[in-house]
Coordinates of C-alpha atoms in Angstrom, one line a residue:
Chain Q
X1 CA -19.4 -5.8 -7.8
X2 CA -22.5 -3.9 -7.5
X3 CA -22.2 0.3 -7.5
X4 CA -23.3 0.7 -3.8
X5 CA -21.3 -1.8 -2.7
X6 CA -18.5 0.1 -4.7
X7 CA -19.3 3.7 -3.3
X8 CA -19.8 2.1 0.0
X9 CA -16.0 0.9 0.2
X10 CA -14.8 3.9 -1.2
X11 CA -16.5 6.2 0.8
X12 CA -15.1 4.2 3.8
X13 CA -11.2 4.3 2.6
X14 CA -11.4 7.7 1.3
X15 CA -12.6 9.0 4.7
X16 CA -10.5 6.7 6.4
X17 CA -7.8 8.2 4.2
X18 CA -8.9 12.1 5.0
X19 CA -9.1 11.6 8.5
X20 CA -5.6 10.2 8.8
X21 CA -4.5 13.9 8.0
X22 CA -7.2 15.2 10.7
X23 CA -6.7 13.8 13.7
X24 CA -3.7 15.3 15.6
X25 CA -3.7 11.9 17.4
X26 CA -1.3 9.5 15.8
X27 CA -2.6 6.5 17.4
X28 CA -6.1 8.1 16.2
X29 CA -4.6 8.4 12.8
X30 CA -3.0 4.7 12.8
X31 CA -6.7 3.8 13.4
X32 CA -7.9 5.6 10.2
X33 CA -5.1 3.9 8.1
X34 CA -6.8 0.5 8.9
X35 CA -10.1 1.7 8.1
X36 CA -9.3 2.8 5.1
X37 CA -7.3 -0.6 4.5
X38 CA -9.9 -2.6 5.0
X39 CA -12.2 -0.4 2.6
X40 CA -9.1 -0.4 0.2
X41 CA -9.1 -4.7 0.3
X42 CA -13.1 -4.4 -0.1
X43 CA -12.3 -2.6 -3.3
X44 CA -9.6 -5.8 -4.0
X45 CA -12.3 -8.6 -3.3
X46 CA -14.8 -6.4 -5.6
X47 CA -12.1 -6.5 -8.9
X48 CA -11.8 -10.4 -8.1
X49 CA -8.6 -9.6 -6.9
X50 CA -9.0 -12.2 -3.9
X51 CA -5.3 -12.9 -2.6
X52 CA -4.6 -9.5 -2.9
X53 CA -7.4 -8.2 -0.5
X54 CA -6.0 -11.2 1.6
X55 CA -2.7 -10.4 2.3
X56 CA -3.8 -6.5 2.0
X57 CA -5.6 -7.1 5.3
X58 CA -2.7 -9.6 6.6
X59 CA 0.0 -8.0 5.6
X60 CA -1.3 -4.1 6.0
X61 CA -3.7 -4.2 8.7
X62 CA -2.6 -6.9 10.4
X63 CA 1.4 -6.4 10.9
X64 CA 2.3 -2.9 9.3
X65 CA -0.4 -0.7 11.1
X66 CA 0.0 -3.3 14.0
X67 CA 4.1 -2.1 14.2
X68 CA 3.4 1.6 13.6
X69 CA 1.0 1.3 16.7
X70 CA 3.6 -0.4 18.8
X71 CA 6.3 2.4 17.8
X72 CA 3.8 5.3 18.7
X73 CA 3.3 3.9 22.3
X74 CA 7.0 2.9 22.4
X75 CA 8.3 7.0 21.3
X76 CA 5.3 8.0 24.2
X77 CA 4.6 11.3 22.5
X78 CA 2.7 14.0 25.0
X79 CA 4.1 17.0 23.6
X80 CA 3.3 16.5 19.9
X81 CA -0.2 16.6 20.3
X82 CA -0.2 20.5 21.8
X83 CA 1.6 22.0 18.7
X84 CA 0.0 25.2 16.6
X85 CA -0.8 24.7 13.2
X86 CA 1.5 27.1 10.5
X87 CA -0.9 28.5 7.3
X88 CA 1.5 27.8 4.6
X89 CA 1.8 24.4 4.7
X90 CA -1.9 23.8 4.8
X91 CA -2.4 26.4 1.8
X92 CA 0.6 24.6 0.0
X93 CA -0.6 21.0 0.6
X94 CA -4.3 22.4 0.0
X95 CA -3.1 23.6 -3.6
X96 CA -1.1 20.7 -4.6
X97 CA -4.1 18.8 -4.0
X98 CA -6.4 21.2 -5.9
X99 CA -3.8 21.1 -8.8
X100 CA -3.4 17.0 -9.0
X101 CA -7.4 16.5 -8.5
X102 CA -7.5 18.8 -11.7
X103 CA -5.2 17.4 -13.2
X104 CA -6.5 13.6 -12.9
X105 CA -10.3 14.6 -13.7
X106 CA -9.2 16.2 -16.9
X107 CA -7.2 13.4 -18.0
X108 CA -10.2 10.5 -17.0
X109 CA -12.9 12.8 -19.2
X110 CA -10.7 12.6 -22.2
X111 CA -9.9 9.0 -21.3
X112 CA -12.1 6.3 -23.1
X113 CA -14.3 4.4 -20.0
X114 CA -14.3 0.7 -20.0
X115 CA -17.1 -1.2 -18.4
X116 CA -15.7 -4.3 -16.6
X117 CA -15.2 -7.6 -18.7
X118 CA -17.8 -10.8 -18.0
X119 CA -15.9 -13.1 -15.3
X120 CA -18.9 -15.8 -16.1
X121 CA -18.9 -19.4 -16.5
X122 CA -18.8 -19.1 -20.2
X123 CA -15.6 -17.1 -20.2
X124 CA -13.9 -19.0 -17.3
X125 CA -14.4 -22.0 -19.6
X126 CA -13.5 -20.6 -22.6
X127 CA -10.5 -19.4 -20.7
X128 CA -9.5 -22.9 -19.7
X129 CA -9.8 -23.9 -23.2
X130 CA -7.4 -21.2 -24.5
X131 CA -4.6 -21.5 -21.6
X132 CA -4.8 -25.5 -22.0
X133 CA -4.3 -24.7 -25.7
X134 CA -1.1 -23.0 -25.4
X135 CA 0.2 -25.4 -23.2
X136 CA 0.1 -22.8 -20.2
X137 CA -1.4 -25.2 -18.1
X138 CA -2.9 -28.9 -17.7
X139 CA -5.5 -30.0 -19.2
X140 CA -6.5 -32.2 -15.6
X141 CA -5.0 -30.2 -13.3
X142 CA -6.5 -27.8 -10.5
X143 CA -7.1 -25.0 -12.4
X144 CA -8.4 -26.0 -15.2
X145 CA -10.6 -28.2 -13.0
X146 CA -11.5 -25.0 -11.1
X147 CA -11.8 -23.1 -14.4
X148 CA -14.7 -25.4 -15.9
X149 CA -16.4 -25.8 -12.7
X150 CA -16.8 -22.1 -12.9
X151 CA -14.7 -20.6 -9.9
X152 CA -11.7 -18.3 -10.4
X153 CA -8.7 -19.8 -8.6
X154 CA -7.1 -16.9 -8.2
X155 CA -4.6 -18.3 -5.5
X156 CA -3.9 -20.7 -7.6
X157 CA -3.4 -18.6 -11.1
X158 CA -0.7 -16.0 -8.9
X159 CA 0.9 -19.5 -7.4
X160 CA 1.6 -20.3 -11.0
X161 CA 2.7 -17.2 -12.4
X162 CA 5.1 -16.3 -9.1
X163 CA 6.6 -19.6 -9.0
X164 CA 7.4 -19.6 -13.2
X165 CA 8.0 -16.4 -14.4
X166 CA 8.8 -14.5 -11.7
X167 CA 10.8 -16.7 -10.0
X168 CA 13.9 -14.6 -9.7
X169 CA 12.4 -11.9 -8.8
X170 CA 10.0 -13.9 -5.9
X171 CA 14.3 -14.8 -4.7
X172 CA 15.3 -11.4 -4.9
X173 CA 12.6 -10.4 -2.9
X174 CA 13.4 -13.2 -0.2
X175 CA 17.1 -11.4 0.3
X176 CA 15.3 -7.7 0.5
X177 CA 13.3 -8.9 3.1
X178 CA 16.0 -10.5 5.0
X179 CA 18.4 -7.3 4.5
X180 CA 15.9 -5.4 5.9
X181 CA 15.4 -7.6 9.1
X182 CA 18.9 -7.5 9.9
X183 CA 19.0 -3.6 9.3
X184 CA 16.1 -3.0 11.5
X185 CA 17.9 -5.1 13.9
X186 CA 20.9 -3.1 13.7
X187 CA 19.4 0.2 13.2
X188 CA 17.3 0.1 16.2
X189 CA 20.2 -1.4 18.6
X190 CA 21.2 0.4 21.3
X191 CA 25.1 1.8 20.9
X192 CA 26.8 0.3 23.4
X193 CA 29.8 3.2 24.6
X194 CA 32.6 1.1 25.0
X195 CA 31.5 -0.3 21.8
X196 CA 32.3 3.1 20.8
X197 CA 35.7 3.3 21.6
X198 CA 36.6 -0.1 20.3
X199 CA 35.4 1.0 17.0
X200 CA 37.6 4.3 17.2
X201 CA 40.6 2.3 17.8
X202 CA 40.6 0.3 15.0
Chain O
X1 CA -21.7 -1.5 -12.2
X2 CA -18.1 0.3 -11.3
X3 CA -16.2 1.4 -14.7
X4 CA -12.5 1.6 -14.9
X5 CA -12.3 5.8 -15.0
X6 CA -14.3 4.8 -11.4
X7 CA -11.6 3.1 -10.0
X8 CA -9.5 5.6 -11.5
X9 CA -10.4 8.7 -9.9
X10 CA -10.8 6.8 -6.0
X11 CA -7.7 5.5 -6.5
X12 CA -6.3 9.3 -7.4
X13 CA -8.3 10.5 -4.9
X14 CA -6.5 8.3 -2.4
X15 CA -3.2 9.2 -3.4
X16 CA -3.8 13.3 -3.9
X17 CA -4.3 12.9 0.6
X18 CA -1.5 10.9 0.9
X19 CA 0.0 13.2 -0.9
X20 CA -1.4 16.0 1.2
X21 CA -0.5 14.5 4.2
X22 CA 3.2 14.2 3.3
X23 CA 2.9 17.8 2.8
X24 CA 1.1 19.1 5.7
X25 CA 2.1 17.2 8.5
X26 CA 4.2 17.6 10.5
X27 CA 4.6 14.1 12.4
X28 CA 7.0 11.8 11.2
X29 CA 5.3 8.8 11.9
X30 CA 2.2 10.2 10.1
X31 CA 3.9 11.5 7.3
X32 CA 5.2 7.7 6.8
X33 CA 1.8 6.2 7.2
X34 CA 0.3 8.9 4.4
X35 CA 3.4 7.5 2.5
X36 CA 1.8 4.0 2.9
X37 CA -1.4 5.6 1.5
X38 CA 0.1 6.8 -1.8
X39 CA 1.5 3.6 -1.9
X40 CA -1.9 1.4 -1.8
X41 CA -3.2 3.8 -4.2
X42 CA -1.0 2.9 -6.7
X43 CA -2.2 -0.7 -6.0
X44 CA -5.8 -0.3 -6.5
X45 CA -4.6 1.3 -9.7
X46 CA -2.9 -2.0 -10.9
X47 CA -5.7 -4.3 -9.8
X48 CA -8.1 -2.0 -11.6
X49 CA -6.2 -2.1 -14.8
X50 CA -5.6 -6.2 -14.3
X51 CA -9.1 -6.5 -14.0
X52 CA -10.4 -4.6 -16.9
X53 CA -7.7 -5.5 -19.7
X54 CA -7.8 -9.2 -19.3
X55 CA -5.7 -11.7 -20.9
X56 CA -7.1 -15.0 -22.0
X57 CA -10.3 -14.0 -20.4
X58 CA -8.8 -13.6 -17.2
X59 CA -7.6 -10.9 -15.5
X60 CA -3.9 -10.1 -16.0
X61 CA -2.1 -11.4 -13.2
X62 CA 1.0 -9.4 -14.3
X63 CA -0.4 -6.6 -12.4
X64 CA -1.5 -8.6 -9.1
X65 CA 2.0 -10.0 -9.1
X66 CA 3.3 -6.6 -9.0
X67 CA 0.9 -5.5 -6.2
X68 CA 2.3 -8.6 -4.4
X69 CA 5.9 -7.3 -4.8
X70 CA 4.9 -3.8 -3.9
X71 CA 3.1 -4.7 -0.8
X72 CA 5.8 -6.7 0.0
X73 CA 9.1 -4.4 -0.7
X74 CA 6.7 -1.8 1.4
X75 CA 6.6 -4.0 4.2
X76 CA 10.2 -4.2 4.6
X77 CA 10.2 -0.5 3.5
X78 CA 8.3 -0.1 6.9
X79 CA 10.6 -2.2 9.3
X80 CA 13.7 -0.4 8.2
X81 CA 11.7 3.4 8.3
X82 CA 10.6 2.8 11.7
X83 CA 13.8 1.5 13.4
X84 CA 15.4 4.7 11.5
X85 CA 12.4 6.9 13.2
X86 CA 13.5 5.1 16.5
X87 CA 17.3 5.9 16.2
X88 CA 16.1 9.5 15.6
X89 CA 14.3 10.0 18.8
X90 CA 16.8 8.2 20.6
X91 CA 19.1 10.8 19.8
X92 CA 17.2 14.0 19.0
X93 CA 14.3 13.2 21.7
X94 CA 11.5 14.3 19.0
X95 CA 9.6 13.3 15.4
X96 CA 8.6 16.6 14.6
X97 CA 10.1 17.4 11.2
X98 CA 10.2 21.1 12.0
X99 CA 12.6 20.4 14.7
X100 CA 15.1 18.3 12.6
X101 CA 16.9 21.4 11.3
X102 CA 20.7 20.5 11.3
X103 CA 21.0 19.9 7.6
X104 CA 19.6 23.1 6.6
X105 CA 21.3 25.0 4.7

């Protein structure tokens, strides 16, 4: 990715980011959240990371941010808005920030920098070559095809790797979501007051 | 072109107001979506480091895979937080975390 284009989207999700915190809004600072989303998956499509900045902007943007939106104007908040501002928090939040953003700068100066590594036809061949050659995968099929025509098929590569090695885990995550649907379902049900009593009884 | 301690420091950046935000304000809902912040920044993190220590010449999809995972296990993370937010206002009528005293000690 060129630098401006890489300053440019992190300007935009690091002020996105900072004005989550400012507005006193909250439907103001669900707005921010997706701008700096939608920087944040510019940033993914820039590291070639494709299928992530994808379902970043489906998944995020599109159904989280769309669900905290809907909750705001379900709670209808009027009096949160009108509240003073205490000074200790903001000097305690203020500092903790100071202290981590010294923190991380020390540590990246002492860190060695790495320029990013060629993603070029040569080395998308070459890469073809070396995953045919351990027998990762075939020697016709779509990726190597993809591979030696020069494209990255990233969909493709995380397909392959989700559905093979991490296929227990790609299960597990199938019953997490599924417990959470029924516990948002029952969390958010209202309690019935004969209901109540029933469950008293037994 | 963008080098790794780049990526580095935005995506620290990103987390340290997330981080902020979980400590300043005061709004429940907010403090979850700043939550959701620290959480992506972790993310670019991982894609930064799949993209500059490849394997085979590609990027390590190791690292995307676990983005996938987190984005996902923060989704549901999300659905379950915000009927728990709703079951609180039922009963308690607010989301202001300075109100929400009764375990104090």
């Amino acid at each position: 990715m060129p630098s401006y284009l890489f300053w440019l989207f992190s300007t935009v999700m690091l002020a996105g980011g900072a004005a989550v915190i400012a507005f006193r809004n909250p439907v103001a600072s669900a707005l921010s959240v997706v701008a700096c989303f939608v920087g944040l998956a510019g940033l993914f499509v820039g590291l070639s990371a494709f299928f992530v900045g994808v379902i970043q902007i489906l998944v995020y943007t599109g159904a989280v941010m769309v669900l905290f939106i809907f909750i705001i104007m379900l709670l209808d908040l009027k009096g949160e808005v009108k509240r003073a501002t205490t000074i200790a928090p903001i000097l305690g939040g203020v500092g903790l920030v100071i202290a981590f953003v010294v923190q991380l700068t020390c540590v990246l100066s002492r860190s060695p920098d790495l320029p990013a590594p060629a993603l070029d036809k040569t080395t998308l061949a070459e890469a073809s070559g070396s995953l045919v050659h351990s027998g990762t995968i075939a020697a016709s099929g779509k990726i190597a095809t993809a591979l030696n025509a020069g494209s990255l098929p990233d969909v493709h590569l995380i397909g392959r790797a989700l559905f093979t090695d991490y296929n227990l885990p790609l299960q597990i995550l199938g019953v997490i979501l599924l417990v959470a649907t029924v516990g948002a379902v029952t969390l958010s049900k209202k309690t019935d007051p004969s209901d109540r009593s029933d469950r008293s009884d037994r | 072109m963008a080098t790794l301690n780049n990526y580095l420091l935005v995506s620290g950046l990103l987390f340290a107001i997330g981080l902020a935000g979980v400590v300043l304000r005061r709004n429940i809902i907010v403090v979850f979506m700043c939550l959701e912040l620290m959480l992506s920044a972790a993310n670019l993190t991982l894609v930064a480091f799949s993209r500059f220590h490849p394997s085979h010449g590609l990027p390590d999809y190791n690292g995307q895979i676990l983005v996938f995972f987190v984005i996902t296990v923060a989704a549901a993370e999300v659905a379950v937080g915000l009927a728990i937010i709703v079951a609180l206002f039922r009963t308690r009528q607010t989301i202001h975390t300075d109100d929400l005293t009764s375990m104090k000690g």
